[in-house]
Coordinates of C-alpha atoms in Angstrom, one line a residue:
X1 CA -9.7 4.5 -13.9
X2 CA -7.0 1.8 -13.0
X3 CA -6.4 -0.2 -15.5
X4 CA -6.8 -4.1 -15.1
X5 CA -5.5 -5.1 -11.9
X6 CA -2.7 -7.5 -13.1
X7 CA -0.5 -6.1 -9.6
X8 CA -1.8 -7.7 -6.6
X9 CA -0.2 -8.5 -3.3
X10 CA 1.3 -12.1 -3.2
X11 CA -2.4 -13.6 -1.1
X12 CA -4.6 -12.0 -3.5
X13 CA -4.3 -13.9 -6.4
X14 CA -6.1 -17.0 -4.4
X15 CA -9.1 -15.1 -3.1
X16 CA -9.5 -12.9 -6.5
X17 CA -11.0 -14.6 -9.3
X18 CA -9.9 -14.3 -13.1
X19 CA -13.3 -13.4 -14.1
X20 CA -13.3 -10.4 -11.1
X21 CA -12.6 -8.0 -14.1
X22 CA -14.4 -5.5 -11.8
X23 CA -11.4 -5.5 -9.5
X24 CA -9.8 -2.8 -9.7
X25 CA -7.0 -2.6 -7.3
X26 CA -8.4 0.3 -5.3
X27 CA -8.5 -2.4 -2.5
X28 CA -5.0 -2.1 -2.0
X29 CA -5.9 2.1 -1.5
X30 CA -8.4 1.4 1.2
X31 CA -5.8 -0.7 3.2
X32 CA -3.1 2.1 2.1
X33 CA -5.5 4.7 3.6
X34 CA -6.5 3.3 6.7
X35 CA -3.7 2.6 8.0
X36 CA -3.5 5.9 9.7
X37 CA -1.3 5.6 13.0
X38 CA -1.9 8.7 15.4
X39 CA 1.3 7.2 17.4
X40 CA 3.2 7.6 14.3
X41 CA 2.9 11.5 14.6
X42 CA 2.7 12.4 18.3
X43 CA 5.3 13.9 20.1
X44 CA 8.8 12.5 20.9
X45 CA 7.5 11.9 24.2
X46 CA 4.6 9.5 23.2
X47 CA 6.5 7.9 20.6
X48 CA 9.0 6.9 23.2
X49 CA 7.2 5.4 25.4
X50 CA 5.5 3.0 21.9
X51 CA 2.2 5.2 21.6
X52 CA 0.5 4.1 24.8
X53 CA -1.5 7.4 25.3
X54 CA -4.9 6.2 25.4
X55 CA -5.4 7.0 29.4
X56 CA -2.4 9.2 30.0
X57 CA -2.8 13.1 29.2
X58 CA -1.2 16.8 29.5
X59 CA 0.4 16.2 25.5
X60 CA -1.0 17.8 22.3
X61 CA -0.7 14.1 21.3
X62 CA -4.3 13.6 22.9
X63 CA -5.7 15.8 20.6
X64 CA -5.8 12.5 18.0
X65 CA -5.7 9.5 20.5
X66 CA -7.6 10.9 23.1
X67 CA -9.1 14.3 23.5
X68 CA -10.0 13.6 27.1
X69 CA -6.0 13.7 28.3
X70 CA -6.4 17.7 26.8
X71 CA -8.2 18.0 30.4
X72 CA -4.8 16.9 32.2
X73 CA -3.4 20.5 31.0
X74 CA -2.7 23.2 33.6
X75 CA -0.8 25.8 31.5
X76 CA -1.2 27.0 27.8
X77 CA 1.6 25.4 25.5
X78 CA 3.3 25.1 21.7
X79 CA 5.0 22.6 20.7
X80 CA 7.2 21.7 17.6
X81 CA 8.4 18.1 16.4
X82 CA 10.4 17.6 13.4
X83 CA 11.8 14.1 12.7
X84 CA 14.3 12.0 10.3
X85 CA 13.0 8.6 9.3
X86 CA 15.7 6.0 7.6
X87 CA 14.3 2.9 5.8
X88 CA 16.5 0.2 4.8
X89 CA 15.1 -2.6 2.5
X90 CA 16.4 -6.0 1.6
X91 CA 14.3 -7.8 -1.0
X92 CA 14.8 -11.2 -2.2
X93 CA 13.2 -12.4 -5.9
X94 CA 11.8 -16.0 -6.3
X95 CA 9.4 -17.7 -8.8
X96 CA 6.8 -19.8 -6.4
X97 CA 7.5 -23.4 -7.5
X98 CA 10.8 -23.0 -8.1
X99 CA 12.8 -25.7 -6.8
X100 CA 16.1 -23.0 -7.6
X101 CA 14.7 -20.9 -4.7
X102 CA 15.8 -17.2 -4.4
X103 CA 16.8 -15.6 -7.6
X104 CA 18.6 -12.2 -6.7
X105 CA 18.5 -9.8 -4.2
X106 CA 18.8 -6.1 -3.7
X107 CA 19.0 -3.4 -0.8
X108 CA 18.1 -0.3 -0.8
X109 CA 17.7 2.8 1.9
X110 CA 16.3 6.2 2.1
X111 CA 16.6 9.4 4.4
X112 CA 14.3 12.2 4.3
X113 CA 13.2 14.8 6.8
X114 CA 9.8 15.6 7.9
X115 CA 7.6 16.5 11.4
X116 CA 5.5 14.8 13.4
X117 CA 3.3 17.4 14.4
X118 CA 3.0 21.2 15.5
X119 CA 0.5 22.8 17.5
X120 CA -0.2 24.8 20.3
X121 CA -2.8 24.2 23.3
X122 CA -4.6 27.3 24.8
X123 CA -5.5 26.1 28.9
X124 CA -8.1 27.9 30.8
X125 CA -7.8 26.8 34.3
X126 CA -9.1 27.1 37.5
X127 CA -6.4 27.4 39.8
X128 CA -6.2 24.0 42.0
X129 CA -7.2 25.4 45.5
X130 CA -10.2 26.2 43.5
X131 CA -13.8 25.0 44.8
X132 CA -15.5 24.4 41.5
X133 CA -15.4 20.6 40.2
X134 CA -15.3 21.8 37.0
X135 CA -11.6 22.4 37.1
X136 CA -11.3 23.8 33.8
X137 CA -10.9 23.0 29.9
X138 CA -7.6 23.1 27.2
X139 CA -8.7 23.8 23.3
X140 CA -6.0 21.9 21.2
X141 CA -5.3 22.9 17.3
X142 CA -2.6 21.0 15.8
X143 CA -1.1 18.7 13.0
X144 CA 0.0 15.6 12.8
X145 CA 1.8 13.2 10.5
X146 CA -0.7 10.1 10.1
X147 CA 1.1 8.0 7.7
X148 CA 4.4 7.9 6.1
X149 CA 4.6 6.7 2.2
X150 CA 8.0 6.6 1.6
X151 CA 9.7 3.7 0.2
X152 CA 11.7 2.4 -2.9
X153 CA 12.3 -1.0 -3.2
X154 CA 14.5 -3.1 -6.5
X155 CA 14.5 -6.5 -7.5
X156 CA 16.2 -8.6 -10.7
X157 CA 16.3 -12.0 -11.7
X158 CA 15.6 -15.3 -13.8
X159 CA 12.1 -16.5 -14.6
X160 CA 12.6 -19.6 -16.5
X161 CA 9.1 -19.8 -16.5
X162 CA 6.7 -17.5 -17.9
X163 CA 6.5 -13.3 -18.8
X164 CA 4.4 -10.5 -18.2
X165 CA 3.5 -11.0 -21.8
X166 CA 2.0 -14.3 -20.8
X167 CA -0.4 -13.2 -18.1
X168 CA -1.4 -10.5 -20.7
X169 CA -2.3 -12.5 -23.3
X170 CA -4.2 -14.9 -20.6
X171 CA -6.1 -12.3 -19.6
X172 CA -6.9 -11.0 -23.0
X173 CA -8.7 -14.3 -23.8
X174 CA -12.0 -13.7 -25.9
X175 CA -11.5 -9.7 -25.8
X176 CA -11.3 -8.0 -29.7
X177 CA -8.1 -5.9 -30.0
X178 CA -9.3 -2.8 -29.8
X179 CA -11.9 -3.7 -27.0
X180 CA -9.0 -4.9 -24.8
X181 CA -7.9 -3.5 -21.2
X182 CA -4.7 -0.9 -21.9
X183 CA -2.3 -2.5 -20.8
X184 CA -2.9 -5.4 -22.7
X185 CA -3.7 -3.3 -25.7
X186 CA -0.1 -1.4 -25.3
X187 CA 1.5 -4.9 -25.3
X188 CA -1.0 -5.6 -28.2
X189 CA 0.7 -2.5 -30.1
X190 CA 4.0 -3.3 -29.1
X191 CA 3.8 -6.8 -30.9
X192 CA 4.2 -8.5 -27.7
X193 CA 1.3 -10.5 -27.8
X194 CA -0.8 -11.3 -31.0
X195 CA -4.1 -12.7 -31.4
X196 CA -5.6 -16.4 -32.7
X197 CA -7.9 -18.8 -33.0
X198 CA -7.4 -21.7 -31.1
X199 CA -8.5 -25.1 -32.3
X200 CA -11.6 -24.6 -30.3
X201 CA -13.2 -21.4 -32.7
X202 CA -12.0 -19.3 -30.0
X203 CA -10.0 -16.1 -30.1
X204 CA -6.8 -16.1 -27.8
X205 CA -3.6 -14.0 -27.7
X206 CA -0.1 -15.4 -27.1
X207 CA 3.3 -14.3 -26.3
X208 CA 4.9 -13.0 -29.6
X209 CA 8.9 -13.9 -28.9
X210 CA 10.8 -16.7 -27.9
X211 CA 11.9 -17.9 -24.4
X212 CA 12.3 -16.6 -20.9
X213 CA 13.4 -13.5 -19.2
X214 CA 15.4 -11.6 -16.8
X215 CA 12.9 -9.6 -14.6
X216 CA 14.1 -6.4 -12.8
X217 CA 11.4 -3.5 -11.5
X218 CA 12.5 -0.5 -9.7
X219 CA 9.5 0.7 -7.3
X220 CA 9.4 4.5 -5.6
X221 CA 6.4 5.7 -3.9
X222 CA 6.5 8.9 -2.6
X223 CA 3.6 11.0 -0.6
X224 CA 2.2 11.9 2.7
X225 CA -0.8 11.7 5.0
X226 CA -1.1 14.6 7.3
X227 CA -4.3 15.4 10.2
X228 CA -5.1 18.7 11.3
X229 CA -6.9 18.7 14.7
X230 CA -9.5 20.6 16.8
X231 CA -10.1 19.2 19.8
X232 CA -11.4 20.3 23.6
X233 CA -10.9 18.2 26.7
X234 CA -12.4 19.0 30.5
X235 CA -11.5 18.1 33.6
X236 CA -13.8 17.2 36.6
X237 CA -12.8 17.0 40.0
X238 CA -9.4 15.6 38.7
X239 CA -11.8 12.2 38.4
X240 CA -13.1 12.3 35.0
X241 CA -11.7 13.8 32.0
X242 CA -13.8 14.2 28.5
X243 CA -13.1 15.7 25.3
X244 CA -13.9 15.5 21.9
X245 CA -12.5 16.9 18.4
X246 CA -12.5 16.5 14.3
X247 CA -9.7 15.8 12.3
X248 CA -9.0 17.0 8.5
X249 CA -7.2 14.5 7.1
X250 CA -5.0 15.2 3.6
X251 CA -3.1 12.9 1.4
X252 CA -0.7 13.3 -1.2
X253 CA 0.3 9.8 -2.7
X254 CA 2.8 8.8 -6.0
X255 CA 3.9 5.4 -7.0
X256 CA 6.0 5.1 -10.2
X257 CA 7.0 1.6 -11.4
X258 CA 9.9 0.9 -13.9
X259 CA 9.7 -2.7 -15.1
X260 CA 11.8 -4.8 -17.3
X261 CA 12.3 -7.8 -18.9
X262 CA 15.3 -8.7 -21.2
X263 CA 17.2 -11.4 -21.9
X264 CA 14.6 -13.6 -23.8
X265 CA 16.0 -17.1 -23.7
X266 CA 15.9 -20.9 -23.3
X267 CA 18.2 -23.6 -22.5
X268 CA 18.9 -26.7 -24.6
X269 CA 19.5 -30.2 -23.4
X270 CA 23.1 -29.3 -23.1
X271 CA 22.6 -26.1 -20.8
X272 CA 23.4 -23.6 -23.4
X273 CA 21.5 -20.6 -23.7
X274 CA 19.9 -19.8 -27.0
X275 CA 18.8 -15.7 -27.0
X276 CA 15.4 -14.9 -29.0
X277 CA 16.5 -14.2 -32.5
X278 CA 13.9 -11.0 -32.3
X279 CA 13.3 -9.2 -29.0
X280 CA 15.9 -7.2 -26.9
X281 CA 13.9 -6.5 -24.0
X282 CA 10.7 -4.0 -23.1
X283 CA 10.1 -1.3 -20.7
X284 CA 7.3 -0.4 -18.5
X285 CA 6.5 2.6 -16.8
X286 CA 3.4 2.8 -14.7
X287 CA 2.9 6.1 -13.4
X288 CA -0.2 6.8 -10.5
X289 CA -1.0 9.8 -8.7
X290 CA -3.7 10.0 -5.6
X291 CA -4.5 13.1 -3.8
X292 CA -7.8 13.8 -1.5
X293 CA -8.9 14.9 2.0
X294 CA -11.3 14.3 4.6
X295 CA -12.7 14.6 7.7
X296 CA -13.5 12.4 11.1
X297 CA -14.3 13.0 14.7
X298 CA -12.8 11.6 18.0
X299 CA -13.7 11.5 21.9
X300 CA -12.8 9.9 24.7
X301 CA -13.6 9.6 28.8
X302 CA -10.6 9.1 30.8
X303 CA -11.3 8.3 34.8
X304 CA -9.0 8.2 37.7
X305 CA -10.9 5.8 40.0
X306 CA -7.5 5.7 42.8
X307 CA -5.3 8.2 42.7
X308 CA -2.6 5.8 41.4
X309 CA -4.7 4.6 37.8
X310 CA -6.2 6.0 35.0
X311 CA -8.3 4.2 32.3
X312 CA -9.2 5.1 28.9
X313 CA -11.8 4.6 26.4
X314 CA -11.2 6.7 22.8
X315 CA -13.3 6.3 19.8
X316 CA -12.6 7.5 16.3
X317 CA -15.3 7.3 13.5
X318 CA -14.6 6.2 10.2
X319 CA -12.3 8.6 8.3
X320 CA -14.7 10.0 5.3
X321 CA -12.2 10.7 2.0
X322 CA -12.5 11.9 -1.4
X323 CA -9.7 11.3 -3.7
X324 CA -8.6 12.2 -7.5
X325 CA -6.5 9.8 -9.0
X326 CA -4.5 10.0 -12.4
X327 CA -2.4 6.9 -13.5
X328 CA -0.9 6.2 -16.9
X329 CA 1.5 3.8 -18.5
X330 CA 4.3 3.8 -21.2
X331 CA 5.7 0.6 -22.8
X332 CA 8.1 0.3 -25.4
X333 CA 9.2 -3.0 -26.9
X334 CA 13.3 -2.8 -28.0
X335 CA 13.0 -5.5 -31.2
X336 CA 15.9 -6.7 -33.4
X337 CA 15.5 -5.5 -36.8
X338 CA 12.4 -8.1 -38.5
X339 CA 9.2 -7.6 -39.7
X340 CA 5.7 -8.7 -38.9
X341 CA 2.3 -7.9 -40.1
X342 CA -0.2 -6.1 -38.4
X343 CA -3.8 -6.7 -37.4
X344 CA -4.8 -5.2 -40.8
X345 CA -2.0 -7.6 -42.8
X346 CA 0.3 -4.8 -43.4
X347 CA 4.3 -5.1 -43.0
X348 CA 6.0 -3.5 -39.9
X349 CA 9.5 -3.2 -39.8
X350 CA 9.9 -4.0 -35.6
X351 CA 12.7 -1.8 -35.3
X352 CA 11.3 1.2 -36.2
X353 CA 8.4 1.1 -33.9
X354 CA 7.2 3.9 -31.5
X355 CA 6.7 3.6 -27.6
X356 CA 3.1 3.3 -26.6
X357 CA 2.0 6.4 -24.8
X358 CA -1.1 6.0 -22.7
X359 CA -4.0 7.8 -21.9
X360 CA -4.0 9.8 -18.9
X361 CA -6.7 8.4 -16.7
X362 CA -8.6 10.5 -14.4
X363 CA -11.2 9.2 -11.6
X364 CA -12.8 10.7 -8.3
X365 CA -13.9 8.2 -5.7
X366 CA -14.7 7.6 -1.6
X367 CA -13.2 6.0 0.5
X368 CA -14.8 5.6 4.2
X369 CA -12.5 4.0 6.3
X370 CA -12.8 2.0 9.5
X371 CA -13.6 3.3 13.1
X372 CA -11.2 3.1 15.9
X373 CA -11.8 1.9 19.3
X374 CA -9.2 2.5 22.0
X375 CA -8.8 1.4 25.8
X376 CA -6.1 2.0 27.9
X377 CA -5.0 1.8 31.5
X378 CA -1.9 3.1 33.0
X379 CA -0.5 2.6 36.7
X380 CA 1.5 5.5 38.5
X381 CA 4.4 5.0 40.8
X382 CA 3.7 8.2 42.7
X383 CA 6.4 11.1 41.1
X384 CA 8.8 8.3 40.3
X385 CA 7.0 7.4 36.8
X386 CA 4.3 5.3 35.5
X387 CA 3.5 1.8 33.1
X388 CA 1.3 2.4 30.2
X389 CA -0.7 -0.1 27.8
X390 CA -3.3 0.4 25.0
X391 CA -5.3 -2.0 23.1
X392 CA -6.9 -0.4 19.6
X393 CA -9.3 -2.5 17.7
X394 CA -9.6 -2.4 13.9
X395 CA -11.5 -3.9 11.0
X396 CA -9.9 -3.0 7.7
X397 CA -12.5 -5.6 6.4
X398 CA -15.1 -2.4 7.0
X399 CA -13.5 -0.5 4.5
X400 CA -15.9 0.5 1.3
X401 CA -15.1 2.7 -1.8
X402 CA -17.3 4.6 -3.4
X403 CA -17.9 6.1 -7.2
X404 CA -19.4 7.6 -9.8
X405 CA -16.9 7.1 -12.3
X406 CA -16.8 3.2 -11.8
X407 CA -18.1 0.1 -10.6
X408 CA -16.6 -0.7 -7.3
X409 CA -18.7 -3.5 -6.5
X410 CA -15.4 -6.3 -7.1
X411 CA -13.4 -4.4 -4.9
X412 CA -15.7 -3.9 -2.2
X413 CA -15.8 -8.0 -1.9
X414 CA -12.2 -7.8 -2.6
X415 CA -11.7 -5.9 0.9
X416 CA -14.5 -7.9 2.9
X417 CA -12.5 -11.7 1.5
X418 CA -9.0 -10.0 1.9
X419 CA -9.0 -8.1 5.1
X420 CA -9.5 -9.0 8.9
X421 CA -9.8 -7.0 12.5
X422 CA -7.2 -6.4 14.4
X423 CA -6.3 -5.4 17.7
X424 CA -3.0 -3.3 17.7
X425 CA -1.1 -3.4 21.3
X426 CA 1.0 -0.3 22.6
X427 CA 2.8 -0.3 26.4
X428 CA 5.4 1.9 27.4
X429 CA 6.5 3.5 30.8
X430 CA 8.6 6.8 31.9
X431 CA 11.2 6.8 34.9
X432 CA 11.6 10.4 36.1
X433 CA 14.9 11.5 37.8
X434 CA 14.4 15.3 38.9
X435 CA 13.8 17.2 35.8
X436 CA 14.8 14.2 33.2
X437 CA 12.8 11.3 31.9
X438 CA 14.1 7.9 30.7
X439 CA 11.3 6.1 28.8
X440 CA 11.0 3.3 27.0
X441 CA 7.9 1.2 24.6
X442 CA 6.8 -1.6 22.4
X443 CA 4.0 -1.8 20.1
X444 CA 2.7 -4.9 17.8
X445 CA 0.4 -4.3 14.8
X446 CA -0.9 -7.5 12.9
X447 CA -1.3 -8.3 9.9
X448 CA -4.6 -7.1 8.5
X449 CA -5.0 -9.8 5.8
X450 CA -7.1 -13.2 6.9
X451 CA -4.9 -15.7 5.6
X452 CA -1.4 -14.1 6.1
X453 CA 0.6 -12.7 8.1
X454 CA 2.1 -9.8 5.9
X455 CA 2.7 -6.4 6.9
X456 CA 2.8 -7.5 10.5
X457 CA 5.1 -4.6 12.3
X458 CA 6.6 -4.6 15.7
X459 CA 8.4 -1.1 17.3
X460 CA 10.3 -1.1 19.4
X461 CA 11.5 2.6 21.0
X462 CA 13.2 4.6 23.6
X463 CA 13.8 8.2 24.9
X464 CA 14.7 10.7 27.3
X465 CA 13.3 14.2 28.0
X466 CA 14.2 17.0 30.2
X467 CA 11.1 19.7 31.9
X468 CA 11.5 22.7 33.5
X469 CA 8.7 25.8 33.9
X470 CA 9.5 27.4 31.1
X471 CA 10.3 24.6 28.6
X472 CA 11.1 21.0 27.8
X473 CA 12.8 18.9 25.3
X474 CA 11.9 15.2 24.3
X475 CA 13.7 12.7 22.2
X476 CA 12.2 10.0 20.7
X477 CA 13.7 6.7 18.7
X478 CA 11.1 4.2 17.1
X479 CA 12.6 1.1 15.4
X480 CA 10.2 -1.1 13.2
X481 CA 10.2 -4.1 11.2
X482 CA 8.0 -5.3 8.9
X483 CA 7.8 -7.8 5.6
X484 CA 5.5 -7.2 2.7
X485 CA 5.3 -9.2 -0.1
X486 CA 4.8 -7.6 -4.0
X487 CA 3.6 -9.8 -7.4
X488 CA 4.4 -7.7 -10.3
X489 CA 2.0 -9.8 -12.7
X490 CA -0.6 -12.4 -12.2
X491 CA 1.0 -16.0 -13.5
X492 CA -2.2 -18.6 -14.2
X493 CA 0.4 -21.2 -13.5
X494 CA 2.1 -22.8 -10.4
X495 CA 5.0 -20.2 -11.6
X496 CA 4.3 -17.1 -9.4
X497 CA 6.9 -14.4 -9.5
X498 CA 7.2 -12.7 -5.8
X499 CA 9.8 -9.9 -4.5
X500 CA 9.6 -10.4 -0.7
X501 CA 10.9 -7.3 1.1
X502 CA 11.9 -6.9 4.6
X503 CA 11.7 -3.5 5.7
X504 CA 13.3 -1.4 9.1
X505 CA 12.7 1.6 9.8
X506 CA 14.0 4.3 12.6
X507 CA 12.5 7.0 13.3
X508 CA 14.5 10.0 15.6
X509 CA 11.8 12.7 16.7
X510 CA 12.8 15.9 18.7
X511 CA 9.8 17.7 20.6
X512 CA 10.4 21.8 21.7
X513 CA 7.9 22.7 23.4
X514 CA 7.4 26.3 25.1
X515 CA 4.9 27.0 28.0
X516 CA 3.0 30.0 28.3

């Protein structure tokens, strides 16, 4: 099981009480997980135009969006789309209620390879001079890239104001030692924090050193979220187009977290800084490892009412997953040579102390996340090209968890206080020039918190494409931006510590594709 959840995103602490000790912080994995983004893995050609696919067709891309646009297919294809995505970071480190504003800041970037999807589509068709209104059907099998975990962010700087320490011991408050959450009990090993009675009978823990420190974390998740799909679309009359299909979904998630804090300190009167006479600085690491699959279904009508329009309608149930999780945590306190007594009375010499080595945790849960409705409408200039727009409606606040392993009740109430609906807005259009394609898109995802706009991300993206009988070739380039905001601890004063990152990404994706 997680242990306590003292890392919460920078609106939770308001909505999540300090007696919610039942919240785990697998709220954060059922916004993590549903967050699936078919556009994300389509074909060059899709992405290019900012995902609007909902009513357009004849791309393995239906098979996720829309099965019905498998019914726009008039020959048998395979296609192949690998992809480089580059992520450059810039986060900025502040204490809330600091009137000294920004602390530090820190940039980071990453490159890795991947591919957006592969697949082939087998067409049985009619012929067009045929007589039958049932014009004929396309099977689809293919995989695509659903979401994209990638990302290492870095921060460092002052908090004059309070330690992890601190929140520890806070949230420690009545607990007997060896009854305590882990990672309050590894900071309880460490001598970090010791225990009391307060002038009230009552036990408490407090911060065992002196002063203030310099914060710095280093943050790399790692991980993927891939969608195998089997999906059929028909075609009537060139009118209506249907389909329908499942998709496998499997995920691969890892999130390691270095944390520090040194330089324990405070200021005199006169400005100069007096070092704790007993602590260097301690490390964290906070290891977590998620892995699971699942399964959901799609459909989808799409009509031509004029020969110049097509609308849309897709649906996609909830996604139903089952994941393993294993997490642990190391912490090791650096102390000056000193001594101290234990719980038990007996002398310690600080310096001599070993790291504290956690348990490895293990837990299964379920995760059902929320359905997807799609419409879409796009307009056709004859050969020439066409305007495309989508509207996809969300609630991430119809996320639930499931377990036998734990209560999940906290975080179930965490999700419906946190998390809102949404409705997520693609358009995009092609020109066509002979045998090449210039194409262009935008597409604006809110925020799916209530009282923030976090994690709002806009793309904006381009592309060309060339088509002959035999083959074709699509480029794709998908630019986002997006802000999220991190809180490595809980503070239970005005004195919040926040790393605010601001995140682009680009995206280049290459589609092959080979008719037979």
């Amino acid at each position: 099981m997680k242990k306590i959840a003292l890392l919460i995103g920078a609106i939770f602490y308001s909505v999540i009480s300090q007696a919610q000790l039942d919240v785990f912080g697998y709220f954060e994995d059922a916004l993590r997980f549903s967050q699936s983004n078919y556009s994300l893995g389509s074909s060059a050609r899709m992405q290019a135009i900012g995902g609007a696919q909902i009513s357009l067709g004849g791309d393995i891309s239906s098979a996720a969006s829309n099965p019905a646009g498998l019914g726009f297919f008039n020959k048998s294809i395979f296609t192949f789309s690998p992809s480089i995505h580059l992520s450059d970071v810039s986060t900025d480190y502040f204490v809330s209620g600091d009137i000294n504003g920004i602390q530090g800041s820190r940039k980071s970037d990453n490159t890795h390879f991947n591919f957006a999807n592969i697949g082939a589509v087998i067409n049985w068709n009619k012929g067009r001079f045929s007589d039958n209104k049932f014009k004929g059907s396309t099977l689809a099998i293919s995989i695509n890239r659903a979401n994209n975990y990638r990302l290492d962010r870095s921060y460092e700087g002052e908090n004059n104001f309070n330690s992890l320490a601190d929140a520890v011991a806070d949230l420690s408050f009545a607990i007997e030692p060896n009854d305590l959450p882990e990672l309050a009990y590894a900071a309880f090993d460490q001598y970090l924090i010791s225990p009391m009675i307060d002038e009230n009978n009552d036990l408490v823990y407090v911060a065992d050193f002196e002063g203030f420190p310099v914060q710095n974390e280093v943050i790399e998740e790692r991980g993927s979220h891939y969608q195998m799909n089997i999906a059929w679309g028909g075609n009537y009359d060139d009118r209506l187009y249907f389909g329908g299909g499942m998709g496998v979904q499997f995920i691969n998630y890892r999130q390691q977290r270095i944390y520090q804090e040194f330089d324990f300190g405070t200021f005199n009167n006169n400005g100069e800084f007096n070092p704790d006479p007993d602590l260097n600085d301690f490390t964290l690491i906070d290891d977590l490892d998620v892995s699971g699959a699942g399964v959901n279904f799609n459909f989808g009508i799409i009509a031509r009412p004029v020969n110049f329009i097509t609308v849309g309608v897709s649906y996609t149930s909830p996604s139903f997953l089952s994941l393993d999780e294993e997490s642990f945590l190391d912490l090791d306190a650096n102390w000056k040579a000193g001594v101290t007594a234990d719980n038990d009375g007996e002398i310690v010499d600080l310096s001599t102390i070993d790291l504290y080595q956690g348990t490895l945790f293990i837990s299964d849960y379920n995760l059902r996340t929320p359905s997807r409705l799609g419409l879409g409408a796009t307009l056709f200039f004859g050969k020439k090209g066409f305007l495309s727009g989508d509207a996809e409606f969300v609630d991430y606040g119809d996320a639930n968890l499931s377990s036998d392993d734990f209560s999940t009740s906290g975080d179930n109430q965490a999700i419906e206080d946190i998390y809102s609906s949404v409705m997520n807005v693609r358009i995009g259009g092609e020109y066509r020039i002979n045998k090449f394609m210039l194409r262009a898109g935008y597409a604006f995802f809110p925020s799916p918190y209530q009282t923030s706009d976090l994690n709002e991300q806009t793309n904006v993206s381009f592309g060309f494409g060339y088509r002959n009988a035999n083959y074709f070739i699509d480029l794709g380039v998908v630019n986002s931006n997006r802000t999220i905001e991190y809180i490595p601890y809980q503070s239970f004063d005005e004195f919040q510590p926040i790393a605010s990152s601001e995140i682009e990404d680009t995206t280049v994706t290459i589609t092959f594709g080979l008719n037979f």
